[in-house]
Coordinates of C-alpha atoms and ligand atoms in Angstrom, one line a residue:
M1 CA 10.8 34.8 53.5
P2 CA 14.2 34.4 55.3
E3 CA 16.7 37.3 55.6
T4 CA 19.2 36.9 52.8
N5 CA 21.7 39.7 53.3
L6 CA 22.1 39.8 49.5
P7 CA 23.4 43.0 48.0
K8 CA 20.4 45.1 46.8
D9 CA 21.8 45.6 43.3
F10 CA 22.3 41.9 43.0
E11 CA 18.7 41.3 44.1
S12 CA 17.4 43.7 41.4
Q13 CA 19.6 41.9 38.8
M14 CA 18.3 38.5 39.7
L15 CA 14.7 39.7 39.9
E16 CA 15.0 40.9 36.3
L17 CA 16.7 37.7 35.2
L18 CA 14.2 35.3 36.9
G19 CA 10.9 37.1 37.5
Q20 CA 9.3 37.5 41.0
A21 CA 8.1 33.9 41.6
E22 CA 11.3 32.2 40.6
F23 CA 13.4 34.9 42.4
E24 CA 11.6 33.9 45.7
Q25 CA 12.5 30.2 45.1
F26 CA 16.1 31.3 44.3
K27 CA 16.4 33.2 47.6
E28 CA 15.2 30.3 49.6
A29 CA 17.6 27.9 47.8
I30 CA 20.6 30.2 48.3
N31 CA 20.2 29.9 52.1
K32 CA 20.0 26.2 52.2
P33 CA 23.2 24.2 52.7
S34 CA 24.9 23.0 49.5
R35 CA 25.4 19.3 48.8
T36 CA 28.8 17.7 48.9
S37 CA 29.9 15.8 45.8
I38 CA 32.9 13.9 44.6
R39 CA 34.2 12.6 41.2
L40 CA 35.9 9.3 41.2
N41 CA 39.2 8.8 39.4
S42 CA 38.3 6.0 36.9
A43 CA 41.9 5.1 36.4
K44 CA 42.3 4.1 40.1
T45 CA 40.3 1.2 41.5
F46 CA 38.4 2.4 44.5
S47 CA 34.8 2.6 45.8
T48 CA 33.6 4.6 48.7
S49 CA 31.5 3.1 51.5
W50 CA 29.8 6.5 52.1
P51 CA 26.0 6.6 51.3
K52 CA 25.8 8.3 47.9
S53 CA 23.7 9.0 44.8
P54 CA 24.7 9.5 41.2
I55 CA 24.9 13.0 39.7
P56 CA 22.8 12.5 36.6
W57 CA 24.9 14.2 34.0
T58 CA 28.1 12.4 35.0
R59 CA 29.5 8.8 34.9
N60 CA 31.9 9.3 37.8
G61 CA 30.2 11.9 40.0
F62 CA 28.3 11.3 43.2
F63 CA 26.4 13.3 45.8
L64 CA 27.3 12.2 49.3
D65 CA 24.6 12.0 52.0
E66 CA 27.0 13.7 54.5
R67 CA 30.2 15.6 54.3
P68 CA 33.0 13.4 55.7
S69 CA 36.4 14.7 56.9
F70 CA 38.2 14.4 53.6
T71 CA 41.6 15.4 55.0
L72 CA 41.5 12.3 57.2
D73 CA 40.6 10.0 54.4
P74 CA 43.8 8.5 53.0
A75 CA 42.1 7.7 49.6
I76 CA 41.8 11.4 48.8
H77 CA 45.6 11.8 49.2
A78 CA 46.0 8.8 46.8
G79 CA 44.0 10.7 44.1
A80 CA 41.1 8.2 44.2
Y81 CA 38.6 11.0 43.9
Y82 CA 38.3 14.8 43.8
V83 CA 35.8 16.9 45.8
Q84 CA 34.0 19.0 43.2
E85 CA 30.6 20.6 43.1
A86 CA 28.1 18.9 40.9
S87 CA 27.3 21.7 38.3
S88 CA 31.0 21.9 37.2
M89 CA 30.9 18.2 36.3
F90 CA 28.6 19.0 33.4
I91 CA 31.8 19.3 31.4
E92 CA 31.9 15.5 31.4
H93 CA 28.5 15.4 29.7
I94 CA 29.6 18.0 27.1
L95 CA 32.8 16.0 26.2
N96 CA 30.9 12.7 26.0
S97 CA 27.8 13.8 24.2
V98 CA 29.5 16.0 21.6
E99 CA 32.2 13.4 21.3
I100 CA 34.8 16.0 21.3
P101 CA 37.9 14.6 19.6
K102 CA 40.8 13.9 22.0
G103 CA 44.1 15.7 21.3
I104 CA 46.0 18.5 22.9
Y105 CA 43.8 20.4 25.3
L106 CA 44.4 23.6 27.3
D107 CA 42.8 24.6 30.6
L108 CA 43.9 28.2 30.7
A109 CA 42.6 29.1 34.3
A110 CA 43.1 25.8 35.9
A111 CA 43.8 26.0 39.7
P112 CA 43.0 24.2 41.9
G113 CA 42.4 21.6 39.2
G114 CA 38.8 20.4 39.4
K115 CA 38.2 20.7 35.7
S116 CA 41.8 19.8 34.7
T117 CA 41.5 16.4 36.5
L118 CA 38.2 15.9 34.6
L119 CA 39.8 16.7 31.3
S120 CA 42.8 14.5 32.1
S121 CA 40.4 11.6 32.8
Y122 CA 38.6 12.2 29.5
L123 CA 41.8 12.3 27.5
G124 CA 43.3 9.2 29.2
D125 CA 46.2 7.9 27.0
E126 CA 44.8 9.5 23.9
G127 CA 45.7 13.1 24.6
M128 CA 47.7 15.7 26.5
L129 CA 46.5 18.4 28.7
V130 CA 48.2 21.7 29.4
A131 CA 46.9 22.9 32.8
N132 CA 47.8 26.5 33.3
E133 CA 47.5 28.9 36.2
V134 CA 48.7 32.5 36.3
I135 CA 49.1 32.8 40.1
Q136 CA 52.2 31.1 41.3
S137 CA 50.9 29.8 44.7
R138 CA 47.8 28.4 43.0
A139 CA 49.9 26.8 40.3
Q140 CA 51.6 24.8 43.1
I141 CA 48.2 23.5 44.3
L142 CA 47.3 22.7 40.8
K143 CA 50.5 20.7 40.3
E144 CA 49.8 18.8 43.5
N145 CA 46.3 17.8 42.4
I146 CA 47.6 16.8 38.9
I147 CA 50.3 14.6 40.5
K148 CA 47.7 12.9 42.8
W149 CA 45.3 12.3 39.9
G150 CA 48.3 10.5 38.4
L151 CA 47.5 9.9 34.8
G152 CA 50.8 11.3 33.5
N153 CA 49.1 13.0 30.5
S154 CA 49.4 16.6 31.8
I155 CA 51.8 19.5 31.7
V156 CA 51.4 22.2 34.4
T157 CA 52.4 25.7 33.5
N158 CA 52.4 29.0 35.3
N159 CA 51.8 31.7 32.8
D160 CA 49.8 34.8 32.0
P161 CA 47.3 34.1 29.0
E162 CA 49.4 36.6 27.0
H163 CA 52.4 34.2 27.0
F164 CA 50.4 31.8 24.9
D165 CA 50.8 34.0 21.8
P166 CA 53.1 31.6 20.0
L167 CA 50.6 28.8 20.4
E168 CA 47.9 30.2 18.0
G169 CA 45.8 27.5 16.4
F170 CA 47.6 24.8 18.5
F171 CA 44.9 23.3 20.7
D172 CA 42.0 20.9 19.9
L173 CA 40.1 22.3 23.0
V174 CA 40.6 25.3 25.2
L175 CA 38.7 25.7 28.4
V176 CA 38.4 29.0 30.2
D177 CA 36.8 28.6 33.6
A178 CA 37.1 32.4 34.1
P179 CA 37.8 34.3 37.3
C180 CA 34.4 35.9 37.9
S181 CA 32.2 37.8 40.4
G182 CA 31.3 34.5 42.0
E183 CA 27.5 35.0 42.4
G184 CA 27.0 31.3 42.2
M185 CA 29.2 30.8 45.2
F186 CA 27.0 33.0 47.5
R187 CA 25.6 29.9 49.2
K188 CA 28.9 28.1 49.8
D189 CA 30.9 31.2 50.5
P190 CA 29.0 33.9 52.3
Q191 CA 32.0 36.2 52.0
A192 CA 31.4 36.3 48.3
R193 CA 28.2 38.3 49.0
E194 CA 30.2 41.0 50.8
E195 CA 32.7 41.3 48.0
W196 CA 30.1 41.7 45.2
S197 CA 29.4 45.0 43.6
I198 CA 28.2 46.2 40.1
D199 CA 31.7 47.7 39.6
N200 CA 33.3 44.4 40.3
V201 CA 31.0 42.7 37.8
Q202 CA 32.2 45.2 35.2
L203 CA 35.8 44.7 36.2
C204 CA 35.4 40.9 35.9
S205 CA 33.7 41.2 32.5
A206 CA 36.5 43.4 31.1
R207 CA 39.1 40.9 32.4
Q208 CA 37.2 38.0 30.9
K209 CA 37.2 39.8 27.5
R210 CA 41.0 40.2 27.7
I211 CA 41.5 36.5 28.6
M212 CA 39.0 35.4 25.9
D213 CA 40.6 37.6 23.3
Q214 CA 43.8 35.5 23.8
A215 CA 42.1 32.2 24.3
G216 CA 39.9 32.5 21.2
A217 CA 43.1 32.5 19.0
L218 CA 44.6 29.4 20.5
V219 CA 41.9 27.0 19.2
K220 CA 42.7 25.3 15.9
A221 CA 40.3 25.0 13.0
D222 CA 37.4 22.7 14.0
G223 CA 38.5 22.8 17.6
Y224 CA 36.4 23.7 20.6
L225 CA 36.3 26.6 23.0
V226 CA 34.6 26.1 26.3
Y227 CA 33.8 29.1 28.5
S228 CA 32.4 28.9 32.0
T229 CA 31.8 31.0 35.1
C230 CA 30.2 30.5 38.5
T231 CA 28.1 33.7 38.2
F232 CA 24.6 34.6 36.9
N233 CA 24.8 38.0 35.4
E234 CA 24.6 38.4 31.6
Q235 CA 27.7 40.7 31.3
E236 CA 30.0 37.8 32.3
N237 CA 28.0 35.1 30.5
E238 CA 25.8 35.7 27.4
D239 CA 27.7 39.0 26.6
M240 CA 30.9 36.9 26.3
I241 CA 29.3 34.8 23.6
R242 CA 28.5 38.0 21.7
F243 CA 32.0 39.3 22.2
M244 CA 33.6 36.1 20.9
T245 CA 31.4 35.9 17.8
E246 CA 32.4 39.5 17.0
E247 CA 36.1 38.9 17.4
F248 CA 36.4 35.4 15.9
S249 CA 34.7 33.0 13.6
Y250 CA 33.0 30.4 15.9
E251 CA 30.1 28.1 15.2
P252 CA 27.4 27.3 17.8
V253 CA 27.3 24.0 19.6
R254 CA 24.0 22.7 21.2
I255 CA 24.3 20.2 24.0
S256 CA 21.6 17.5 24.5
L257 CA 19.8 17.8 27.9
D258 CA 17.5 15.6 29.9
A259 CA 14.5 17.7 30.9
D260 CA 14.7 16.2 34.5
W261 CA 18.1 17.9 35.0
N262 CA 16.4 21.3 35.2
I263 CA 19.4 23.0 33.5
K264 CA 18.3 26.1 31.6
E265 CA 19.3 26.6 28.0
T266 CA 19.8 30.2 27.1
E267 CA 19.9 31.5 23.5
V268 CA 22.1 34.3 22.1
E269 CA 21.5 35.7 18.6
A270 CA 24.7 36.8 17.1
E271 CA 26.1 37.1 13.6
G272 CA 22.9 35.8 12.2
K273 CA 23.1 32.5 14.2
T274 CA 21.7 31.2 17.5
Y275 CA 24.3 30.3 20.1
Y276 CA 23.6 28.4 23.3
G277 CA 24.6 28.7 27.0
Y278 CA 23.7 26.5 29.9
R279 CA 22.6 27.9 33.2
F280 CA 22.6 26.1 36.6
F281 CA 20.4 27.8 39.2
P282 CA 20.5 26.5 42.8
H283 CA 16.6 26.5 43.1
L284 CA 16.4 24.2 40.0
V285 CA 19.5 22.0 40.2
E286 CA 21.4 20.3 43.0
G287 CA 24.6 22.1 42.5
E288 CA 26.0 25.6 42.7
G289 CA 25.4 28.5 40.3
F290 CA 27.2 27.9 37.0
F291 CA 27.2 29.0 33.4
I292 CA 28.8 27.2 30.4
T293 CA 28.9 27.6 26.7
V294 CA 30.7 25.7 23.9
L295 CA 31.8 27.1 20.6
K296 CA 33.4 25.4 17.6
R297 CA 36.1 27.2 15.7
S298 CA 35.3 27.5 11.9
E299 CA 37.0 25.1 9.6
E300 CA 38.9 27.9 7.8
A301 CA 40.8 28.9 11.0
Y302 CA 44.6 28.4 11.3
I303 CA 46.1 25.0 12.5
Q304 CA 49.6 25.0 14.0
E305 CA 51.3 21.7 13.9
P306 CA 54.5 21.5 16.0
K307 CA 57.6 21.1 14.0
R308 CA 60.4 18.6 14.7
I309 CA 63.3 20.3 16.5
K310 CA 66.6 18.9 15.4
D311 CA 68.6 19.9 18.5
F312 CA 66.3 20.3 21.4
K313 CA 67.9 22.9 23.7
H314 CA 66.3 24.0 27.0
P315 CA 67.8 26.0 29.9
F316 CA 67.2 23.2 32.4
L317 CA 65.7 20.1 30.7
K318 CA 67.9 17.5 29.0
E319 CA 66.5 15.2 26.4
V320 CA 67.0 11.5 26.7
F321 CA 67.4 10.1 23.2
N322 CA 64.9 7.6 21.7
R323 CA 67.1 4.5 22.1
E324 CA 67.7 5.2 25.8
S325 CA 64.0 6.1 26.3
S326 CA 62.8 2.8 24.9
D327 CA 65.4 1.0 27.1
L328 CA 64.0 2.8 30.1
D329 CA 60.5 1.8 29.2
E330 CA 61.6 -1.8 29.0
E331 CA 63.6 -1.7 32.2
L332 CA 60.7 -0.1 34.1
G333 CA 58.0 -2.3 32.5
F334 CA 55.9 0.6 31.2
D335 CA 53.3 0.1 28.4
G336 CA 53.2 2.5 25.5
I337 CA 56.1 4.4 24.2
G338 CA 57.6 7.0 26.5
K339 CA 59.9 9.9 25.9
Y340 CA 62.2 10.8 28.8
Y341 CA 63.8 14.1 29.9
T342 CA 66.0 14.7 32.9
L343 CA 65.9 17.7 35.2
N344 CA 68.6 17.8 38.0
D345 CA 69.3 14.2 37.2
S346 CA 65.7 13.1 37.9
Y347 CA 63.9 11.3 35.0
F348 CA 60.5 12.5 33.7
R349 CA 58.4 10.5 31.3
I350 CA 55.7 11.7 28.9
S351 CA 54.0 9.8 26.1
K352 CA 56.1 10.0 22.9
D353 CA 53.0 10.8 20.9
W354 CA 53.0 14.3 22.4
N355 CA 56.7 14.9 22.5
L356 CA 56.7 17.5 19.7
H357 CA 53.9 19.4 21.3
F358 CA 55.7 19.2 24.6
Q359 CA 58.9 20.6 23.2
K360 CA 57.1 23.5 21.7
I361 CA 55.3 24.2 25.0
S362 CA 58.5 23.9 27.0
H363 CA 60.1 26.6 24.8
H364 CA 57.4 29.2 25.4
L365 CA 55.9 28.5 28.8
S366 CA 57.1 28.3 32.4
L367 CA 56.9 24.6 33.2
K368 CA 55.9 23.5 36.7
Y369 CA 55.5 19.8 36.0
F370 CA 55.0 17.4 33.1
G371 CA 54.2 13.7 32.6
V372 CA 55.4 11.6 35.5
E373 CA 58.6 12.3 37.5
I374 CA 60.0 8.8 38.0
G375 CA 63.1 9.4 40.1
K376 CA 66.9 9.2 40.0
K377 CA 69.0 6.3 38.7
Q378 CA 72.0 5.3 40.7
K379 CA 74.0 2.6 38.9
N380 CA 71.4 -0.1 38.5
D381 CA 69.1 1.1 41.3
W382 CA 66.3 3.6 41.2
I383 CA 65.6 6.2 43.9
P384 CA 61.9 6.4 43.2
N385 CA 60.0 9.7 43.4
H386 CA 56.7 10.4 45.2
E387 CA 55.2 11.4 41.8
W388 CA 55.8 7.9 40.5
A389 CA 54.1 6.3 43.5
L390 CA 51.0 8.3 42.8
S391 CA 51.0 7.7 39.1
I392 CA 49.1 4.9 37.5
L393 CA 52.4 3.6 36.0
P394 CA 53.6 0.2 37.3
K395 CA 56.1 0.3 40.1
K396 CA 58.8 -2.0 38.7
D397 CA 59.6 -4.8 41.2
F398 CA 59.4 -2.7 44.3
P399 CA 57.7 -4.6 47.1
S400 CA 54.5 -3.0 48.6
H401 CA 53.1 -2.9 52.0
E402 CA 49.4 -2.3 52.8
L403 CA 48.6 0.0 55.8
T404 CA 45.5 0.2 57.9
E405 CA 43.6 3.5 57.9
A406 CA 45.2 4.6 61.2
E407 CA 48.7 3.7 60.0
S408 CA 48.0 5.5 56.7
I409 CA 47.2 8.7 58.5
E410 CA 50.5 8.4 60.5
F411 CA 52.3 7.9 57.2
L412 CA 50.5 11.0 55.7
R413 CA 51.5 13.0 58.8
K414 CA 55.1 12.0 58.0
N415 CA 55.5 10.4 61.4
D416 CA 57.8 7.5 62.1
L417 CA 56.2 4.0 61.6
E418 CA 56.9 0.8 63.3
L419 CA 56.3 -1.9 60.7
P420 CA 57.6 -5.4 61.5
D421 CA 58.4 -8.0 58.8
L422 CA 59.1 -5.3 56.1
P423 CA 61.5 -6.1 53.3
L424 CA 64.7 -4.1 53.2
G425 CA 65.0 -1.1 50.9
W426 CA 62.3 0.9 49.1
V427 CA 58.8 -0.2 49.8
L428 CA 55.6 1.2 48.2
I429 CA 53.0 2.0 50.8
T430 CA 49.4 1.4 49.9
Y431 CA 46.0 1.9 51.5
R432 CA 43.1 -0.2 50.1
N433 CA 45.6 -1.0 47.3
L434 CA 46.0 2.6 46.4
P435 CA 49.7 3.8 46.4
L436 CA 50.3 6.5 48.9
G437 CA 54.1 7.0 48.7
W438 CA 57.4 5.4 49.6
I439 CA 59.3 4.3 52.7
K440 CA 62.8 3.0 53.0
N441 CA 63.6 0.2 55.4
L442 CA 67.2 0.5 56.5
G443 CA 67.0 -2.5 58.9
N444 CA 67.4 -0.5 62.1
R445 CA 64.9 2.2 61.1
V446 CA 62.2 3.0 58.6
N447 CA 62.4 6.4 56.7
N448 CA 59.1 8.0 55.7
Y449 CA 59.5 9.7 52.3
Y450 CA 56.1 11.4 52.2
P451 CA 56.7 15.0 50.9
K452 CA 57.1 17.4 53.8
E453 CA 55.1 20.1 52.2
W454 CA 52.1 17.7 51.6
R455 CA 51.9 16.3 55.1
I456 CA 48.6 16.3 57.0
R457 CA 48.8 18.8 59.8
M458 CA 45.4 18.0 61.4
Ligands
SAM501 N1 39.1 25.7 36.8 C1 39.4 25.7 38.2 C2 38.8 24.4 38.8 O1 37.9 23.9 38.3 O2 39.4 24.0 39.8 C3 38.9 27.0 38.9 C4 39.4 28.2 38.2 S1 38.9 29.7 39.0 C5 37.3 29.9 38.6 C6 39.7 30.9 38.0 C7 41.2 30.9 38.0 O3 41.6 32.0 37.1 C8 41.8 31.2 39.3 O4 42.7 30.1 39.7 C9 42.6 32.5 39.2 O5 43.8 32.5 39.9 C10 42.8 32.5 37.7 N2 43.0 33.9 37.2 C11 42.9 35.1 37.8 N3 43.2 36.1 37.0 C12 43.4 35.6 35.8 C13 43.8 36.2 34.6 N4 43.9 37.5 34.4 N5 44.1 35.3 33.6 C14 44.0 34.0 33.7 N6 43.6 33.4 34.9 C15 43.4 34.2 35.9

């Protein structure tokens, strides 16, 4: 048996959970390299040439035969795919197999955004996602990933779960991918082994209870609560189901599984009912350690519908009225009905269907981003924003210019480009037809408008 340098208390815990024979398989698996996987953005047309195989519980997820240099692939900067480990993508199967109704969703612990981009894809133009992250620097990364994904159906916030108090009974689905002791990451991240201790497991469990005590109240009647961790111990997993059923009235949800997937269903008896959790072990599944459970809020619970606000007032956002909003949609050639706001004279667009929800959220939470930032209007011209380039919205009548892979890397490094035969003015830069950003051709020089803070430094 290979040396594992696993904490002794962790070994005892896993031995108890798995039994001797399976524990030996687990130890072997945890020392093997993990497989790289990506999830394609179905709203952006793209296919990879890398050898790959499908992840069985997903429609858009693939294992790659080898790990490429993602940073040097322009397509990742265009939001064509997200690098995500395979077990986490099981959420896609939950959403599709349970046919969870679309609506207003919350991802309460969202950075860097793997599960948020998945939820955003599921919702498409039939819902709105609030992607929240409490740590400010991580909220910035989350915002960047939401912008690259480009669906325009998300609001990024930077709040502590406690700040959500006024949004009780507001959400159709709340996901809590909780901060945890990270036992499932021992393979990918050997440092996680060093940081592990029984005390830390207890600390994590107490913190998860505080978060879930908030999250449980935010789901409306008949809505869904999804809880996940990347750890194996029962305190942070099954015990959380027990805790939630004691605190709130939630019904069990059982997920259909294909036996070949080797995902372990675990049962929790609570309040006279059987609840279910799903466990991913690295010796059984080609993915990292993961736990997930789904609960359905009882039909008697509270539902909070957002009310119409007559005079919307906000410290920094200005409302663009409906007439002007529909004129903008027509001028810009956008489908659907948008609602616009300005912030420092820059126009943002969200779907009008979710405007009342947005207004309520903007009053109570710290907004980092929402919908799509289009840009500024100067007389009859638009100064387009980078966020618009990356969104799936049409790009008016701006000309576009396709770059080679090498040129795209230069563009993403924010270097100067020499591009002959370019039309004057704003030009949308594309790589394999995926928009990457804007340049402006002034005639005697070409300005590269790739955001400085996003540039590739490799
Ligand atoms: N869902 C993310 C994804 O798929 O990319 C990963 C989320 S990670 C497991 C947990 C997140 O919870 C971290 O971003 C962390 O900053 C955040 N977090 C830490 N403490 C928290 C707290 N007390 N309440 C809410 N979130 C917290």
